[in-house]
Coordinates of C-alpha atoms and ligand atoms in Angstrom, one line a residue:
M685 CA 25.0 13.4 -28.7
A686 CA 26.5 11.6 -32.1
K687 CA 25.0 13.6 -34.4
D688 CA 26.1 16.4 -33.3
E689 CA 29.8 14.7 -33.3
E690 CA 28.9 13.7 -37.1
S691 CA 28.0 17.8 -37.9
V692 CA 30.9 18.6 -36.2
R693 CA 33.1 16.6 -37.6
E694 CA 31.5 17.3 -41.3
H695 CA 31.9 21.1 -40.9
Y696 CA 35.5 21.1 -40.3
G697 CA 35.8 18.4 -42.5
D698 CA 35.2 20.7 -45.4
L699 CA 37.6 23.7 -43.4
V700 CA 41.2 22.5 -43.9
Q701 CA 41.9 24.8 -46.6
N702 CA 40.3 27.9 -44.6
Y703 CA 42.2 26.8 -42.0
T704 CA 45.6 26.6 -43.8
D705 CA 44.6 29.8 -45.4
A706 CA 44.4 31.6 -42.9
Y707 CA 47.5 30.9 -41.0
D708 CA 49.8 32.1 -43.9
A709 CA 50.4 35.3 -43.0
E710 CA 50.9 36.9 -46.1
N711 CA 46.6 36.8 -46.3
L712 CA 46.2 38.7 -42.9
W713 CA 44.4 41.2 -45.2
N714 CA 41.8 39.1 -47.9
V715 CA 41.4 36.1 -46.6
K716 CA 37.4 36.2 -46.5
I717 CA 36.7 35.1 -42.5
Y718 CA 38.4 37.4 -40.5
P719 CA 42.4 36.2 -39.3
A720 CA 41.3 35.4 -35.4
A721 CA 43.2 32.2 -34.9
H722 CA 46.1 34.1 -36.3
F723 CA 46.2 36.0 -34.0
R724 CA 44.7 33.6 -30.9
L725 CA 47.7 31.8 -32.0
V726 CA 50.4 35.1 -31.8
N727 CA 49.2 35.6 -28.4
F728 CA 50.1 32.0 -27.6
L729 CA 53.5 31.8 -28.9
N730 CA 54.3 35.2 -27.1
T731 CA 54.3 33.4 -24.3
L732 CA 57.0 30.2 -24.7
R733 CA 59.1 32.7 -26.5
N734 CA 62.6 32.4 -24.7
S735 CA 60.8 30.2 -22.4
P736 CA 63.4 26.5 -21.8
K737 CA 62.2 23.4 -24.1
Q738 CA 58.3 22.1 -23.6
R739 CA 56.6 19.7 -24.4
V740 CA 53.6 20.6 -25.5
L741 CA 50.1 18.7 -26.6
D742 CA 47.4 20.2 -28.7
A743 CA 43.8 19.4 -28.4
G744 CA 42.1 19.7 -31.8
C745 CA 45.2 20.5 -33.4
G746 CA 42.8 20.7 -37.0
E747 CA 45.5 20.5 -40.2
G748 CA 48.5 21.3 -37.2
S749 CA 50.0 24.8 -38.6
P750 CA 49.5 25.7 -34.7
L751 CA 51.9 22.8 -34.3
I752 CA 54.5 23.9 -37.2
A753 CA 54.6 26.9 -35.4
V754 CA 55.5 26.2 -31.8
A755 CA 58.4 23.2 -33.0
G756 CA 59.2 26.3 -35.2
L757 CA 60.2 28.0 -31.5
G758 CA 61.8 25.0 -30.6
H759 CA 59.7 22.5 -28.7
D760 CA 58.4 19.0 -28.5
V761 CA 55.5 18.6 -30.0
R762 CA 51.8 16.2 -30.0
G763 CA 47.9 16.5 -31.3
F764 CA 45.2 15.0 -32.4
D765 CA 41.8 15.8 -33.3
F766 CA 38.6 14.2 -34.1
T767 CA 38.1 14.4 -37.6
D768 CA 40.2 12.7 -40.1
E769 CA 40.2 15.2 -43.0
M770 CA 42.4 17.3 -40.4
V771 CA 44.3 14.4 -39.4
E772 CA 45.4 13.5 -42.7
T773 CA 46.0 17.1 -43.3
A774 CA 47.8 17.8 -40.6
K775 CA 50.5 14.4 -40.9
R776 CA 51.0 15.9 -44.2
Q777 CA 51.9 19.0 -42.9
F778 CA 54.4 17.3 -40.6
S779 CA 56.1 14.9 -42.9
A780 CA 56.5 18.3 -45.3
N781 CA 58.4 19.6 -42.6
D782 CA 60.2 17.2 -41.8
M783 CA 58.4 16.3 -38.6
D784 CA 56.7 13.1 -37.6
P785 CA 53.8 12.3 -38.9
A786 CA 53.3 9.5 -35.9
W787 CA 52.9 12.4 -33.2
I788 CA 49.6 13.6 -34.8
S789 CA 46.5 10.9 -33.8
K790 CA 43.1 10.7 -34.2
A791 CA 41.0 10.8 -31.1
S792 CA 38.8 12.9 -29.2
I793 CA 39.3 15.5 -26.2
E794 CA 35.2 13.6 -24.7
D795 CA 37.9 10.7 -24.2
Y796 CA 41.2 10.5 -22.3
D797 CA 41.9 6.8 -23.1
S798 CA 41.7 7.7 -27.1
F799 CA 45.0 10.0 -26.8
A800 CA 47.0 8.3 -23.5
A801 CA 48.5 7.0 -26.0
L802 CA 50.5 10.4 -26.6
C803 CA 51.3 11.2 -22.8
E804 CA 53.4 7.7 -22.3
D805 CA 56.5 9.6 -22.9
G806 CA 55.8 11.8 -19.5
P807 CA 53.8 14.6 -19.1
F808 CA 52.9 17.6 -20.8
D809 CA 54.6 20.6 -20.1
T810 CA 51.5 22.8 -21.5
A811 CA 48.8 22.2 -23.5
I812 CA 46.1 24.0 -25.9
C813 CA 42.9 23.4 -26.9
F814 CA 41.9 26.1 -29.8
G815 CA 38.1 26.9 -30.9
V816 CA 36.9 23.2 -29.8
L817 CA 35.3 23.9 -26.2
P818 CA 32.4 25.5 -28.1
H819 CA 31.3 22.1 -29.6
V820 CA 32.2 19.4 -27.2
N821 CA 29.7 18.0 -24.4
S822 CA 31.0 18.6 -21.1
E823 CA 34.0 21.5 -21.0
L824 CA 34.8 20.3 -17.6
N825 CA 34.9 17.0 -18.6
C826 CA 37.8 17.8 -21.2
L827 CA 39.7 20.4 -19.3
R828 CA 40.1 17.3 -16.4
N829 CA 41.6 15.4 -19.1
M830 CA 44.2 17.9 -20.3
H831 CA 44.7 18.1 -16.8
K832 CA 45.8 14.2 -16.8
A833 CA 48.3 14.7 -19.2
L834 CA 50.3 17.2 -18.3
R835 CA 52.7 18.1 -15.0
K836 CA 52.5 19.4 -11.8
G837 CA 52.7 23.0 -12.3
G838 CA 51.9 22.9 -16.2
T839 CA 50.1 25.2 -18.2
V840 CA 46.9 25.1 -20.3
H841 CA 45.8 27.8 -23.3
V842 CA 41.9 27.1 -23.6
S843 CA 40.1 29.3 -25.9
F844 CA 36.0 30.2 -25.6
R845 CA 33.1 31.7 -27.2
N846 CA 32.6 34.6 -25.6
E847 CA 29.2 35.1 -24.8
L848 CA 29.2 39.0 -23.8
F849 CA 29.9 40.5 -26.5
N850 CA 26.4 39.7 -28.0
M851 CA 26.3 42.7 -25.4
F852 CA 27.7 44.2 -28.6
T853 CA 27.0 43.0 -31.4
F854 CA 23.0 45.0 -31.5
N855 CA 22.1 42.0 -33.9
R856 CA 19.7 38.5 -33.2
F857 CA 22.4 36.8 -30.5
T858 CA 21.9 40.3 -28.4
Y859 CA 18.5 39.5 -28.5
G860 CA 18.5 36.1 -27.9
Y861 CA 21.3 36.6 -25.1
I862 CA 18.7 38.6 -23.3
M863 CA 15.5 36.7 -24.0
D864 CA 17.1 33.1 -23.4
S865 CA 19.7 33.6 -20.7
L866 CA 19.6 36.7 -18.8
L867 CA 15.7 37.0 -18.9
G868 CA 15.7 33.4 -19.8
G869 CA 13.6 32.9 -15.8
A870 CA 11.5 36.3 -16.2
P871 CA 7.7 36.3 -15.8
E872 CA 5.7 35.8 -19.3
D873 CA 4.7 40.0 -18.1
I874 CA 8.3 41.1 -18.0
R875 CA 9.3 38.9 -20.9
E876 CA 6.9 39.8 -23.5
T877 CA 7.3 43.5 -22.5
A878 CA 11.5 43.2 -23.2
S879 CA 10.9 41.1 -26.4
A880 CA 9.2 44.0 -27.8
F881 CA 10.8 47.0 -26.3
L882 CA 14.5 45.0 -28.5
E883 CA 12.2 44.4 -31.0
D884 CA 12.8 48.2 -32.6
R885 CA 16.2 48.5 -31.1
V886 CA 18.3 45.3 -32.4
E887 CA 18.9 43.7 -36.0
R888 CA 16.8 40.6 -35.5
N889 CA 17.7 39.3 -38.5
I890 CA 21.0 39.5 -38.8
P891 CA 23.4 37.8 -38.9
P892 CA 22.0 35.9 -42.1
L893 CA 21.9 32.2 -40.3
R894 CA 25.3 30.2 -41.6
V895 CA 23.4 26.7 -42.2
S896 CA 25.4 25.1 -44.5
T897 CA 28.9 25.9 -46.3
E898 CA 29.5 26.9 -49.9
R899 CA 30.9 22.9 -50.1
G900 CA 27.2 22.4 -48.7
K901 CA 28.3 20.9 -45.2
P902 CA 26.3 22.1 -41.6
G903 CA 27.7 25.4 -41.3
Y904 CA 28.4 26.9 -37.9
D905 CA 25.0 27.6 -37.7
A906 CA 24.0 24.5 -37.7
I907 CA 26.5 22.6 -35.4
K908 CA 26.8 22.4 -31.4
A909 CA 28.6 25.9 -30.7
K910 CA 27.8 26.7 -26.9
M911 CA 29.6 30.2 -26.2
H912 CA 30.9 31.3 -22.0
N913 CA 30.9 33.4 -20.3
P914 CA 34.0 34.7 -19.4
L915 CA 33.4 35.4 -15.9
D916 CA 32.6 31.7 -15.2
M917 CA 35.8 31.0 -16.6
P918 CA 37.8 30.9 -12.7
A919 CA 35.1 28.6 -11.2
L920 CA 35.1 26.2 -14.2
F921 CA 39.0 25.8 -14.3
E922 CA 39.6 25.3 -10.6
N923 CA 36.7 22.6 -10.6
A924 CA 39.0 20.6 -12.7
G925 CA 42.3 21.1 -10.8
F926 CA 43.8 24.4 -12.6
R927 CA 44.7 27.6 -11.1
F928 CA 43.3 30.5 -12.8
K929 CA 45.6 33.0 -14.6
R930 CA 44.9 35.8 -16.8
I931 CA 42.5 35.5 -20.3
F932 CA 43.8 36.6 -23.9
W933 CA 41.1 38.6 -25.4
Y934 CA 40.6 38.2 -29.4
H935 CA 38.6 38.8 -31.9
F936 CA 38.6 42.5 -31.3
H937 CA 35.7 44.4 -33.8
P938 CA 36.1 48.3 -33.7
I939 CA 32.7 48.9 -34.3
F940 CA 29.3 46.4 -34.0
P941 CA 30.0 43.7 -36.6
M942 CA 27.0 44.8 -38.6
L943 CA 28.9 47.5 -40.4
E944 CA 31.8 46.0 -41.4
G945 CA 32.0 46.1 -45.1
K946 CA 28.9 48.0 -45.1
A947 CA 29.0 51.3 -43.4
I948 CA 32.9 50.7 -42.5
D949 CA 34.8 49.6 -45.6
K950 CA 36.4 45.9 -45.5
R951 CA 39.9 46.9 -45.1
R952 CA 39.2 49.6 -42.4
F953 CA 37.8 47.6 -40.2
R954 CA 40.5 45.1 -40.4
E955 CA 43.6 47.4 -40.3
A956 CA 41.1 49.0 -37.1
A957 CA 40.3 45.8 -35.6
F958 CA 44.5 44.4 -35.6
E959 CA 45.5 47.6 -34.0
L960 CA 43.4 46.8 -31.2
E961 CA 44.6 42.9 -31.2
K962 CA 48.6 44.2 -30.2
N963 CA 46.9 44.3 -26.4
P964 CA 45.4 41.0 -26.0
F965 CA 44.8 42.2 -22.6
D966 CA 42.7 45.3 -22.8
T967 CA 39.6 44.5 -20.5
R968 CA 37.4 46.3 -23.6
G969 CA 38.3 43.0 -24.7
A970 CA 35.2 41.3 -22.6
F971 CA 32.4 43.2 -24.9
L972 CA 34.7 44.0 -28.1
C973 CA 36.0 40.4 -28.6
S974 CA 34.2 37.4 -30.1
A975 CA 36.3 34.7 -28.2
F976 CA 39.2 34.1 -25.6
V977 CA 41.7 32.5 -24.3
V978 CA 42.2 31.3 -20.6
E979 CA 45.3 30.2 -18.8
A980 CA 45.9 28.4 -16.1
T981 CA 48.3 25.7 -14.0
A982 CA 47.2 22.7 -13.0
E983 CA 47.4 22.0 -9.1
Ligands
LIG1687 C1 37.9 25.4 -34.2 S1 39.4 24.2 -35.2 C2 40.5 25.2 -34.5 C3 42.2 24.0 -35.6 C4 43.6 24.1 -34.1 N1 42.4 24.2 -32.7 C5 43.2 25.6 -34.7 O1 43.6 26.6 -33.9 O2 44.0 25.8 -35.5 C6 37.9 23.4 -34.5 C7 38.9 22.0 -34.5 O3 38.6 20.5 -33.0 C8 38.3 19.6 -33.7 N2 37.0 19.4 -33.3 C9 36.4 19.4 -32.1 N3 35.6 18.6 -30.9 C10 36.8 18.0 -31.5 C11 36.7 16.4 -30.1 N4 35.8 16.6 -29.5 N5 38.0 15.8 -29.9 C12 38.9 16.3 -30.7 N6 38.6 17.8 -31.4 C13 37.8 17.8 -31.8 C14 37.8 19.7 -35.1 O4 37.9 18.3 -35.3 C15 38.4 20.9 -35.7 O5 39.1 20.3 -36.5

């Protein structure tokens, strides 16, 4: 497990600038990687507009841009992350924005004690956890740790990779999801027949495996990065002491992802996708979106 954590840290340690660039609204059309994190953040900020002052905790806060945007709406913020480079940059960005760098600390969401000091000033009203739960050992444990940090009635917003998106991609993820999950326990003759059927129908070599980053650190496909089924979310959150409220869909795909930049020009793809991002409650997102955020309330 320590090896899993180390590769997640190495991966994110190499991506600090990518996040800073993606949060700059000027860059939405030209950042190399689709600016999904921008839309995830906008959806969250929209829930805070016109709300009274909140104490907001960001678990796995990355390089700090989301919290700076939250503070810009007048809220009190605290955050932690377990990757040194992210923590250093978040502290630097806080200082540059006249915010106290001590509001950021190095800690893991898997260990409540590591971030308990941030909760000493009182419970939080809201906690966000974006892009973190794909990488953890126990989602339930992490949600319980967030629950401990919140007041009764407080809110969490937690993002996940969407397993159902595999049914729209027609690629190696579709093959893997059908063979490993849906038909994982099926009799061998059924599995062999399904595999042969899929062979001609999905692109099993697409997308190429992201084994390393541009600078040679572990790529996203080389680190633990679980997907989750949105239909499992009410039970998961209820188990952790929350009342499930709703799902925000984000990172919309207006067409099969393998056609982006090929049959459909990259700019056209983004134009159509950005249009869809305007409605995070469009239920087609259950298949068109590669990610989603769960909002739930602490009981
Ligand atoms: C996809 S990035 C998102 C960063 C930030 N939440 C955002 O929305 O911009 C995921 C972040 O989670 C952090 N992370 C992963 N596992 C963690 C853990 N167990 N505890 C704290 N941070 C973690 C990584 O270091 C990385 O900064």
